[in-house]
Amino acid sequence: MKVKEYLLDRIKKGTIHLTLIDPDKQTEEKAAEIAKRAKDAGTDAIMIGGSTDVTQENLDATSKAIKKACGLPTIYFPSGAHAISGNCDAIFFMSMVNSTDISMVMGEQVKGSLITKKLGLEPISMGYIIIEPGMKVGEVGQAKPIKRDDPEKATAYALACEYLGMSFVYLEAGSGADRPVPPDMIRAVKGILSVPLIVGGGIRTPEAAEAARLAGADAIVTGTFVERCSDDSELKNVIKASKG
Ligand code: 1GP
């Protein structure tokens, strides 16, 4: 089964949880251990990527180790075309649609398309929308983050992504954000969108995960929390609250 089909199939049954692991943050052995623990706690797939310092070497090694350790579908979550690994099953072929830098909207994508094909990676198209505070990814991507009190703008961006044929839309508050995407914004976007909605950035408690799910997120991404959490029951609680 292709990864996109796998995700859509699971989303049909309810909100899914995606674990994001940054290859730059730990050794590949540690990354593999985190992925295995996340799998045991109920995560549905592993995203691999980070905003800075992802190299071909750390990406290849981490992707391979994660795949071997947990067997879950792995999706590369790229910051650009400088590193793309054939060791992942799929790639979020994404555009940061509210970036002011054309290379983030449609530049890195041109650089990476032929490599993606050559590596046999499954491309999964995604519109990537940065919401305040936006954190490092917003800064590196030169985004103009959508204000937290402007759900209407978020819906306009999301719908434009859908009309352009993107398979998923991702509302991103930024890794380590002190506030996740507001539930009201998730609700507004979900109310207008027909493609699945991914939400991430700053979700690290069962309450925040539940609020995102109840507001209509189809997939909830947690990165920092899973990477730092050493308590298996705490990990389970957040993943359980994401999936309901
Ligand atoms: C970042 O949305 C993801 O791209 C995850 O964010 O690290 O805050 O969980 P956190």
PDB file of C-alpha atoms and ligand atoms in Angstrom:
ATOM      1  CA  MET A   1       0.000   0.000   0.000  1.00  0.00           C
ATOM      2  CA  LYS A   2       1.267   3.470  -0.861  1.00  0.00           C
ATOM      3  CA  VAL A   3       1.853   5.836   2.065  1.00  0.00           C
ATOM      4  CA  LYS A   4      -0.781   8.335   0.921  1.00  0.00           C
ATOM      5  CA  GLU A   5      -3.361   5.562   0.715  1.00  0.00           C
ATOM      6  CA  TYR A   6      -2.290   4.328   4.163  1.00  0.00           C
ATOM      7  CA  LEU A   7      -2.728   7.809   5.668  1.00  0.00           C
ATOM      8  CA  LEU A   8      -6.101   8.416   4.006  1.00  0.00           C
ATOM      9  CA  ASP A   9      -7.309   5.014   5.035  1.00  0.00           C
ATOM     10  CA  ARG A  10      -6.434   5.649   8.693  1.00  0.00           C
ATOM     11  CA  ILE A  11      -7.828   9.204   8.610  1.00  0.00           C
ATOM     12  CA  LYS A  12     -11.174   7.800   7.468  1.00  0.00           C
ATOM     13  CA  LYS A  13     -11.395   6.109  10.879  1.00  0.00           C
ATOM     14  CA  GLY A  14     -10.366   9.181  12.905  1.00  0.00           C
ATOM     15  CA  THR A  15      -7.536  11.568  13.665  1.00  0.00           C
ATOM     16  CA  ILE A  16      -4.072  10.091  13.286  1.00  0.00           C
ATOM     17  CA  HIS A  17      -0.811  10.927  15.042  1.00  0.00           C
ATOM     18  CA  LEU A  18       2.466  11.601  13.278  1.00  0.00           C
ATOM     19  CA  THR A  19       5.809  11.670  15.067  1.00  0.00           C
ATOM     20  CA  LEU A  20       8.393  14.113  13.758  1.00  0.00           C
ATOM     21  CA  ILE A  21      12.048  13.275  14.318  1.00  0.00           C
ATOM     22  CA  ASP A  22      14.813  15.746  13.467  1.00  0.00           C
ATOM     23  CA  PRO A  23      17.934  13.899  12.228  1.00  0.00           C
ATOM     24  CA  ASP A  24      20.143  16.706  13.519  1.00  0.00           C
ATOM     25  CA  LYS A  25      18.953  16.447  17.118  1.00  0.00           C
ATOM     26  CA  GLN A  26      20.327  13.018  18.067  1.00  0.00           C
ATOM     27  CA  THR A  27      22.271  10.010  16.853  1.00  0.00           C
ATOM     28  CA  GLU A  28      20.539   7.589  14.509  1.00  0.00           C
ATOM     29  CA  GLU A  29      20.461   4.982  17.287  1.00  0.00           C
ATOM     30  CA  LYS A  30      18.595   7.364  19.564  1.00  0.00           C
ATOM     31  CA  ALA A  31      16.247   8.383  16.720  1.00  0.00           C
ATOM     32  CA  ALA A  32      15.451   4.719  16.102  1.00  0.00           C
ATOM     33  CA  GLU A  33      14.721   4.209  19.790  1.00  0.00           C
ATOM     34  CA  ILE A  34      12.364   7.229  19.828  1.00  0.00           C
ATOM     35  CA  ALA A  35      10.532   5.923  16.742  1.00  0.00           C
ATOM     36  CA  LYS A  36      10.115   2.490  18.287  1.00  0.00           C
ATOM     37  CA  ARG A  37       8.722   3.969  21.512  1.00  0.00           C
ATOM     38  CA  ALA A  38       6.345   6.191  19.534  1.00  0.00           C
ATOM     39  CA  LYS A  39       5.156   3.173  17.566  1.00  0.00           C
ATOM     40  CA  ASP A  40       4.517   1.244  20.763  1.00  0.00           C
ATOM     41  CA  ALA A  41       2.555   4.243  22.073  1.00  0.00           C
ATOM     42  CA  GLY A  42       0.324   4.218  18.976  1.00  0.00           C
ATOM     43  CA  THR A  43       1.764   6.714  16.483  1.00  0.00           C
ATOM     44  CA  ASP A  44       0.743   6.042  12.879  1.00  0.00           C
ATOM     45  CA  ALA A  45       3.780   7.120  10.869  1.00  0.00           C
ATOM     46  CA  ILE A  46       7.128   8.839  11.258  1.00  0.00           C
ATOM     47  CA  MET A  47       8.062  12.128   9.644  1.00  0.00           C
ATOM     48  CA  ILE A  48      11.780  12.830   9.383  1.00  0.00           C
ATOM     49  CA  GLY A  49      13.099  16.367   8.969  1.00  0.00           C
ATOM     50  CA  GLY A  50      14.157  19.650  10.515  1.00  0.00           C
ATOM     51  CA  SER A  51      14.585  23.321   9.609  1.00  0.00           C
ATOM     52  CA  THR A  52      18.364  23.497   9.905  1.00  0.00           C
ATOM     53  CA  ASP A  53      21.424  21.253   9.699  1.00  0.00           C
ATOM     54  CA  VAL A  54      19.766  18.315   7.961  1.00  0.00           C
ATOM     55  CA  THR A  55      22.516  16.796   5.822  1.00  0.00           C
ATOM     56  CA  GLN A  56      22.392  13.932   3.343  1.00  0.00           C
ATOM     57  CA  GLU A  57      24.475  11.915   5.817  1.00  0.00           C
ATOM     58  CA  ASN A  58      22.413  12.395   8.983  1.00  0.00           C
ATOM     59  CA  LEU A  59      19.176  12.071   6.995  1.00  0.00           C
ATOM     60  CA  ASP A  60      20.217   8.805   5.291  1.00  0.00           C
ATOM     61  CA  ALA A  61      21.510   7.251   8.494  1.00  0.00           C
ATOM     62  CA  THR A  62      18.486   8.306  10.570  1.00  0.00           C
ATOM     63  CA  SER A  63      15.912   7.241   7.971  1.00  0.00           C
ATOM     64  CA  LYS A  64      17.493   3.835   7.615  1.00  0.00           C
ATOM     65  CA  ALA A  65      17.737   3.258  11.372  1.00  0.00           C
ATOM     66  CA  ILE A  66      14.144   4.384  11.981  1.00  0.00           C
ATOM     67  CA  LYS A  67      12.756   2.173   9.238  1.00  0.00           C
ATOM     68  CA  LYS A  68      14.639  -0.820  10.556  1.00  0.00           C
ATOM     69  CA  ALA A  69      13.631  -0.216  14.171  1.00  0.00           C
ATOM     70  CA  CYS A  70       9.912   0.435  13.826  1.00  0.00           C
ATOM     71  CA  GLY A  71       8.719  -0.623  10.362  1.00  0.00           C
ATOM     72  CA  LEU A  72       6.158   2.228  10.224  1.00  0.00           C
ATOM     73  CA  PRO A  73       5.799   4.295   7.041  1.00  0.00           C
ATOM     74  CA  THR A  74       8.465   7.016   6.946  1.00  0.00           C
ATOM     75  CA  ILE A  75       7.880  10.365   5.284  1.00  0.00           C
ATOM     76  CA  TYR A  76      10.632  12.858   4.579  1.00  0.00           C
ATOM     77  CA  PHE A  77       9.605  16.337   5.707  1.00  0.00           C
ATOM     78  CA  PRO A  78      12.058  18.473   3.742  1.00  0.00           C
ATOM     79  CA  SER A  79      13.527  21.883   4.400  1.00  0.00           C
ATOM     80  CA  GLY A  80      14.907  22.002   0.871  1.00  0.00           C
ATOM     81  CA  ALA A  81      16.356  19.960  -1.973  1.00  0.00           C
ATOM     82  CA  HIS A  82      19.895  19.870  -0.561  1.00  0.00           C
ATOM     83  CA  ALA A  83      19.182  16.528   1.147  1.00  0.00           C
ATOM     84  CA  ILE A  84      16.663  13.930  -0.008  1.00  0.00           C
ATOM     85  CA  SER A  85      16.855  10.350   1.141  1.00  0.00           C
ATOM     86  CA  GLY A  86      15.869   7.243  -0.756  1.00  0.00           C
ATOM     87  CA  ASN A  87      15.680   5.504   2.623  1.00  0.00           C
ATOM     88  CA  CYS A  88      12.258   7.052   3.324  1.00  0.00           C
ATOM     89  CA  ASP A  89       9.059   5.632   1.848  1.00  0.00           C
ATOM     90  CA  ALA A  90       7.598   8.975   0.822  1.00  0.00           C
ATOM     91  CA  ILE A  91       8.261  12.694   0.770  1.00  0.00           C
ATOM     92  CA  PHE A  92       5.896  15.515   1.629  1.00  0.00           C
ATOM     93  CA  PHE A  93       6.288  17.367  -1.653  1.00  0.00           C
ATOM     94  CA  MET A  94       5.355  20.682  -0.182  1.00  0.00           C
ATOM     95  CA  SER A  95       5.190  24.380  -0.814  1.00  0.00           C
ATOM     96  CA  MET A  96       5.434  26.963   1.963  1.00  0.00           C
ATOM     97  CA  VAL A  97       2.640  28.982   0.475  1.00  0.00           C
ATOM     98  CA  ASN A  98       2.949  32.043   2.700  1.00  0.00           C
ATOM     99  CA  SER A  99       6.682  32.442   2.255  1.00  0.00           C
ATOM    100  CA  THR A 100       8.007  35.653   0.741  1.00  0.00           C
ATOM    101  CA  ASP A 101      10.883  33.651  -0.751  1.00  0.00           C
ATOM    102  CA  ILE A 102       9.948  32.203  -4.143  1.00  0.00           C
ATOM    103  CA  SER A 103      12.388  29.321  -3.691  1.00  0.00           C
ATOM    104  CA  MET A 104      10.295  28.072  -0.747  1.00  0.00           C
ATOM    105  CA  VAL A 105       7.102  28.322  -2.786  1.00  0.00           C
ATOM    106  CA  MET A 106       8.382  26.829  -6.048  1.00  0.00           C
ATOM    107  CA  GLY A 107      12.157  26.639  -6.332  1.00  0.00           C
ATOM    108  CA  GLU A 108      13.420  23.906  -4.047  1.00  0.00           C
ATOM    109  CA  GLN A 109      10.573  21.832  -5.484  1.00  0.00           C
ATOM    110  CA  VAL A 110      11.980  22.232  -9.016  1.00  0.00           C
ATOM    111  CA  LYS A 111      15.438  21.307  -7.755  1.00  0.00           C
ATOM    112  CA  GLY A 112      14.076  18.226  -5.996  1.00  0.00           C
ATOM    113  CA  SER A 113      11.517  16.793  -8.414  1.00  0.00           C
ATOM    114  CA  LEU A 114      13.832  14.767 -10.651  1.00  0.00           C
ATOM    115  CA  ILE A 115      15.819  13.471  -7.667  1.00  0.00           C
ATOM    116  CA  THR A 116      12.576  12.381  -5.999  1.00  0.00           C
ATOM    117  CA  LYS A 117      11.632  10.458  -9.139  1.00  0.00           C
ATOM    118  CA  LYS A 118      15.064   8.894  -9.505  1.00  0.00           C
ATOM    119  CA  LEU A 119      15.040   7.721  -5.885  1.00  0.00           C
ATOM    120  CA  GLY A 120      11.579   6.195  -6.334  1.00  0.00           C
ATOM    121  CA  LEU A 121      10.177   8.197  -3.408  1.00  0.00           C
ATOM    122  CA  GLU A 122       6.408   8.553  -3.281  1.00  0.00           C
ATOM    123  CA  PRO A 123       5.581  12.273  -3.491  1.00  0.00           C
ATOM    124  CA  ILE A 124       2.654  13.412  -1.337  1.00  0.00           C
ATOM    125  CA  SER A 125       1.690  16.983  -2.206  1.00  0.00           C
ATOM    126  CA  MET A 126       1.081  19.351   0.642  1.00  0.00           C
ATOM    127  CA  GLY A 127       0.356  23.021   1.179  1.00  0.00           C
ATOM    128  CA  TYR A 128       2.370  24.251   4.156  1.00  0.00           C
ATOM    129  CA  ILE A 129       1.023  27.313   5.949  1.00  0.00           C
ATOM    130  CA  ILE A 130       2.955  29.063   8.700  1.00  0.00           C
ATOM    131  CA  ILE A 131       0.918  30.440  11.596  1.00  0.00           C
ATOM    132  CA  GLU A 132       2.269  32.749  14.339  1.00  0.00           C
ATOM    133  CA  PRO A 133       4.672  32.397  16.092  1.00  0.00           C
ATOM    134  CA  GLY A 134       6.199  30.381  13.217  1.00  0.00           C
ATOM    135  CA  MET A 135       9.476  29.821  15.070  1.00  0.00           C
ATOM    136  CA  LYS A 136      12.637  28.757  13.232  1.00  0.00           C
ATOM    137  CA  VAL A 137      10.871  27.330  10.205  1.00  0.00           C
ATOM    138  CA  GLY A 138       9.019  30.600   9.666  1.00  0.00           C
ATOM    139  CA  GLU A 139      12.269  32.525   9.986  1.00  0.00           C
ATOM    140  CA  VAL A 140      14.362  30.275   7.733  1.00  0.00           C
ATOM    141  CA  GLY A 141      11.512  30.050   5.230  1.00  0.00           C
ATOM    142  CA  GLN A 142      10.994  33.835   5.284  1.00  0.00           C
ATOM    143  CA  ALA A 143       7.307  33.288   5.908  1.00  0.00           C
ATOM    144  CA  LYS A 144       4.808  35.985   6.608  1.00  0.00           C
ATOM    145  CA  PRO A 145       3.075  34.058   9.406  1.00  0.00           C
ATOM    146  CA  ILE A 146      -0.700  34.260   9.560  1.00  0.00           C
ATOM    147  CA  LYS A 147      -1.865  36.067  12.664  1.00  0.00           C
ATOM    148  CA  ARG A 148      -3.418  33.867  15.301  1.00  0.00           C
ATOM    149  CA  ASP A 149      -6.572  35.974  15.301  1.00  0.00           C
ATOM    150  CA  ASP A 150      -7.048  35.769  11.537  1.00  0.00           C
ATOM    151  CA  PRO A 151      -8.693  32.398  10.844  1.00  0.00           C
ATOM    152  CA  GLU A 152     -10.234  33.805   7.678  1.00  0.00           C
ATOM    153  CA  LYS A 153      -6.847  34.280   6.072  1.00  0.00           C
ATOM    154  CA  ALA A 154      -5.886  30.730   7.059  1.00  0.00           C
ATOM    155  CA  THR A 155      -9.033  29.379   5.377  1.00  0.00           C
ATOM    156  CA  ALA A 156      -8.279  31.362   2.206  1.00  0.00           C
ATOM    157  CA  TYR A 157      -4.752  29.945   2.040  1.00  0.00           C
ATOM    158  CA  ALA A 158      -5.944  26.420   2.793  1.00  0.00           C
ATOM    159  CA  LEU A 159      -8.640  26.502   0.143  1.00  0.00           C
ATOM    160  CA  ALA A 160      -6.196  27.902  -2.414  1.00  0.00           C
ATOM    161  CA  CYS A 161      -3.928  24.904  -1.677  1.00  0.00           C
ATOM    162  CA  GLU A 162      -6.831  22.521  -2.228  1.00  0.00           C
ATOM    163  CA  TYR A 163      -7.826  24.251  -5.480  1.00  0.00           C
ATOM    164  CA  LEU A 164      -4.230  23.945  -6.668  1.00  0.00           C
ATOM    165  CA  GLY A 165      -4.540  20.173  -6.236  1.00  0.00           C
ATOM    166  CA  MET A 166      -2.567  19.641  -3.038  1.00  0.00           C
ATOM    167  CA  SER A 167      -3.493  16.439  -1.220  1.00  0.00           C
ATOM    168  CA  PHE A 168      -2.939  17.707   2.325  1.00  0.00           C
ATOM    169  CA  VAL A 169      -2.849  21.077   4.076  1.00  0.00           C
ATOM    170  CA  TYR A 170      -0.576  21.624   7.086  1.00  0.00           C
ATOM    171  CA  LEU A 171      -1.111  24.427   9.628  1.00  0.00           C
ATOM    172  CA  GLU A 172       2.266  24.940  11.290  1.00  0.00           C
ATOM    173  CA  ALA A 173       2.856  27.040  14.425  1.00  0.00           C
ATOM    174  CA  GLY A 174       6.547  26.075  14.346  1.00  0.00           C
ATOM    175  CA  SER A 175       8.511  23.501  16.264  1.00  0.00           C
ATOM    176  CA  GLY A 176       8.745  24.397  19.945  1.00  0.00           C
ATOM    177  CA  ALA A 177       6.054  27.091  19.683  1.00  0.00           C
ATOM    178  CA  ASP A 178       4.794  28.285  23.057  1.00  0.00           C
ATOM    179  CA  ARG A 179       1.234  28.253  21.699  1.00  0.00           C
ATOM    180  CA  PRO A 180      -0.116  25.722  19.190  1.00  0.00           C
ATOM    181  CA  VAL A 181      -2.410  26.699  16.290  1.00  0.00           C
ATOM    182  CA  PRO A 182      -5.614  28.084  17.898  1.00  0.00           C
ATOM    183  CA  PRO A 183      -8.523  25.596  17.866  1.00  0.00           C
ATOM    184  CA  ASP A 184     -10.780  28.279  16.360  1.00  0.00           C
ATOM    185  CA  MET A 185      -8.496  28.535  13.359  1.00  0.00           C
ATOM    186  CA  ILE A 186      -8.379  24.739  12.965  1.00  0.00           C
ATOM    187  CA  ARG A 187     -12.186  24.647  13.133  1.00  0.00           C
ATOM    188  CA  ALA A 188     -12.576  27.386  10.522  1.00  0.00           C
ATOM    189  CA  VAL A 189     -10.134  25.741   8.104  1.00  0.00           C
ATOM    190  CA  LYS A 190     -11.614  22.288   8.613  1.00  0.00           C
ATOM    191  CA  GLY A 191     -15.062  23.722   7.940  1.00  0.00           C
ATOM    192  CA  ILE A 192     -14.125  24.705   4.419  1.00  0.00           C
ATOM    193  CA  LEU A 193     -11.527  22.128   3.393  1.00  0.00           C
ATOM    194  CA  SER A 194     -12.179  18.791   1.684  1.00  0.00           C
ATOM    195  CA  VAL A 195      -8.616  17.455   1.859  1.00  0.00           C
ATOM    196  CA  PRO A 196      -7.099  16.257   5.153  1.00  0.00           C
ATOM    197  CA  LEU A 197      -5.784  18.855   7.574  1.00  0.00           C
ATOM    198  CA  ILE A 198      -2.482  18.348   9.411  1.00  0.00           C
ATOM    199  CA  VAL A 199      -1.739  20.458  12.494  1.00  0.00           C
ATOM    200  CA  GLY A 200       1.549  20.815  14.368  1.00  0.00           C
ATOM    201  CA  GLY A 201       3.866  22.996  16.372  1.00  0.00           C
ATOM    202  CA  GLY A 202       3.843  23.369  20.152  1.00  0.00           C
ATOM    203  CA  ILE A 203       1.572  20.413  20.930  1.00  0.00           C
ATOM    204  CA  ARG A 204       2.983  18.707  24.003  1.00  0.00           C
ATOM    205  CA  THR A 205       0.074  17.965  26.369  1.00  0.00           C
ATOM    206  CA  PRO A 206      -2.953  15.659  26.103  1.00  0.00           C
ATOM    207  CA  GLU A 207      -5.160  18.766  26.470  1.00  0.00           C
ATOM    208  CA  ALA A 208      -3.580  20.542  23.490  1.00  0.00           C
ATOM    209  CA  ALA A 209      -3.728  17.379  21.381  1.00  0.00           C
ATOM    210  CA  GLU A 210      -7.360  16.822  22.282  1.00  0.00           C
ATOM    211  CA  ALA A 211      -8.259  20.456  21.523  1.00  0.00           C
ATOM    212  CA  ALA A 212      -6.674  20.164  18.045  1.00  0.00           C
ATOM    213  CA  ARG A 213      -8.471  16.878  17.388  1.00  0.00           C
ATOM    214  CA  LEU A 214     -11.856  18.143  18.563  1.00  0.00           C
ATOM    215  CA  ALA A 215     -11.426  21.265  16.427  1.00  0.00           C
ATOM    216  CA  GLY A 216     -11.095  19.013  13.387  1.00  0.00           C
ATOM    217  CA  ALA A 217      -7.421  18.159  12.786  1.00  0.00           C
ATOM    218  CA  ASP A 218      -7.094  14.976  10.712  1.00  0.00           C
ATOM    219  CA  ALA A 219      -3.467  14.473  11.690  1.00  0.00           C
ATOM    220  CA  ILE A 220      -1.569  15.811  14.688  1.00  0.00           C
ATOM    221  CA  VAL A 221       2.196  16.147  14.563  1.00  0.00           C
ATOM    222  CA  THR A 222       4.380  16.167  17.647  1.00  0.00           C
ATOM    223  CA  GLY A 223       8.143  16.509  17.437  1.00  0.00           C
ATOM    224  CA  THR A 224       9.837  18.148  20.406  1.00  0.00           C
ATOM    225  CA  PHE A 225       7.568  16.426  22.938  1.00  0.00           C
ATOM    226  CA  VAL A 226       8.206  12.920  21.605  1.00  0.00           C
ATOM    227  CA  GLU A 227      11.931  13.536  21.263  1.00  0.00           C
ATOM    228  CA  ARG A 228      12.202  14.727  24.874  1.00  0.00           C
ATOM    229  CA  CYS A 229       9.674  12.522  26.632  1.00  0.00           C
ATOM    230  CA  SER A 230      11.239   9.745  28.645  1.00  0.00           C
ATOM    231  CA  ASP A 231       8.025   8.583  30.317  1.00  0.00           C
ATOM    232  CA  ASP A 232       6.164   5.992  28.236  1.00  0.00           C
ATOM    233  CA  SER A 233       2.793   6.608  29.879  1.00  0.00           C
ATOM    234  CA  GLU A 234       3.067  10.354  29.253  1.00  0.00           C
ATOM    235  CA  LEU A 235       3.906   9.602  25.632  1.00  0.00           C
ATOM    236  CA  LYS A 236       0.917   7.299  25.357  1.00  0.00           C
ATOM    237  CA  ASN A 237      -1.390   9.924  26.867  1.00  0.00           C
ATOM    238  CA  VAL A 238      -0.523  12.564  24.277  1.00  0.00           C
ATOM    239  CA  ILE A 239      -0.781  10.125  21.357  1.00  0.00           C
ATOM    240  CA  LYS A 240      -4.043   8.721  22.730  1.00  0.00           C
ATOM    241  CA  ALA A 241      -5.502  12.233  23.105  1.00  0.00           C
ATOM    242  CA  SER A 242      -4.475  12.978  19.509  1.00  0.00           C
ATOM    243  CA  LYS A 243      -6.328   9.929  18.208  1.00  0.00           C
ATOM    244  CA  GLY A 244      -9.308   9.988  20.510  1.00  0.00           C
TER     245      GLY A 244
HETATM  246  C1  1GP B   1       7.206  21.071  13.513  1.00  0.00           C
HETATM  247  O1  1GP B   1       4.888  20.873  13.756  1.00  0.00           O
HETATM  248  C2  1GP B   1       6.077  20.229  13.979  1.00  0.00           C
HETATM  249  O2  1GP B   1       7.268  21.049  12.129  1.00  0.00           O
HETATM  250  C3  1GP B   1       6.281  19.758  15.375  1.00  0.00           C
HETATM  251  O3  1GP B   1       6.401  20.800  16.305  1.00  0.00           O
HETATM  252  O4  1GP B   1       8.334  20.144  17.716  1.00  0.00           O
HETATM  253  O5  1GP B   1       6.615  21.725  18.586  1.00  0.00           O
HETATM  254  O6  1GP B   1       6.068  19.324  18.285  1.00  0.00           O
HETATM  255  P1  1GP B   1       6.866  20.471  17.809  1.00  0.00           P
END
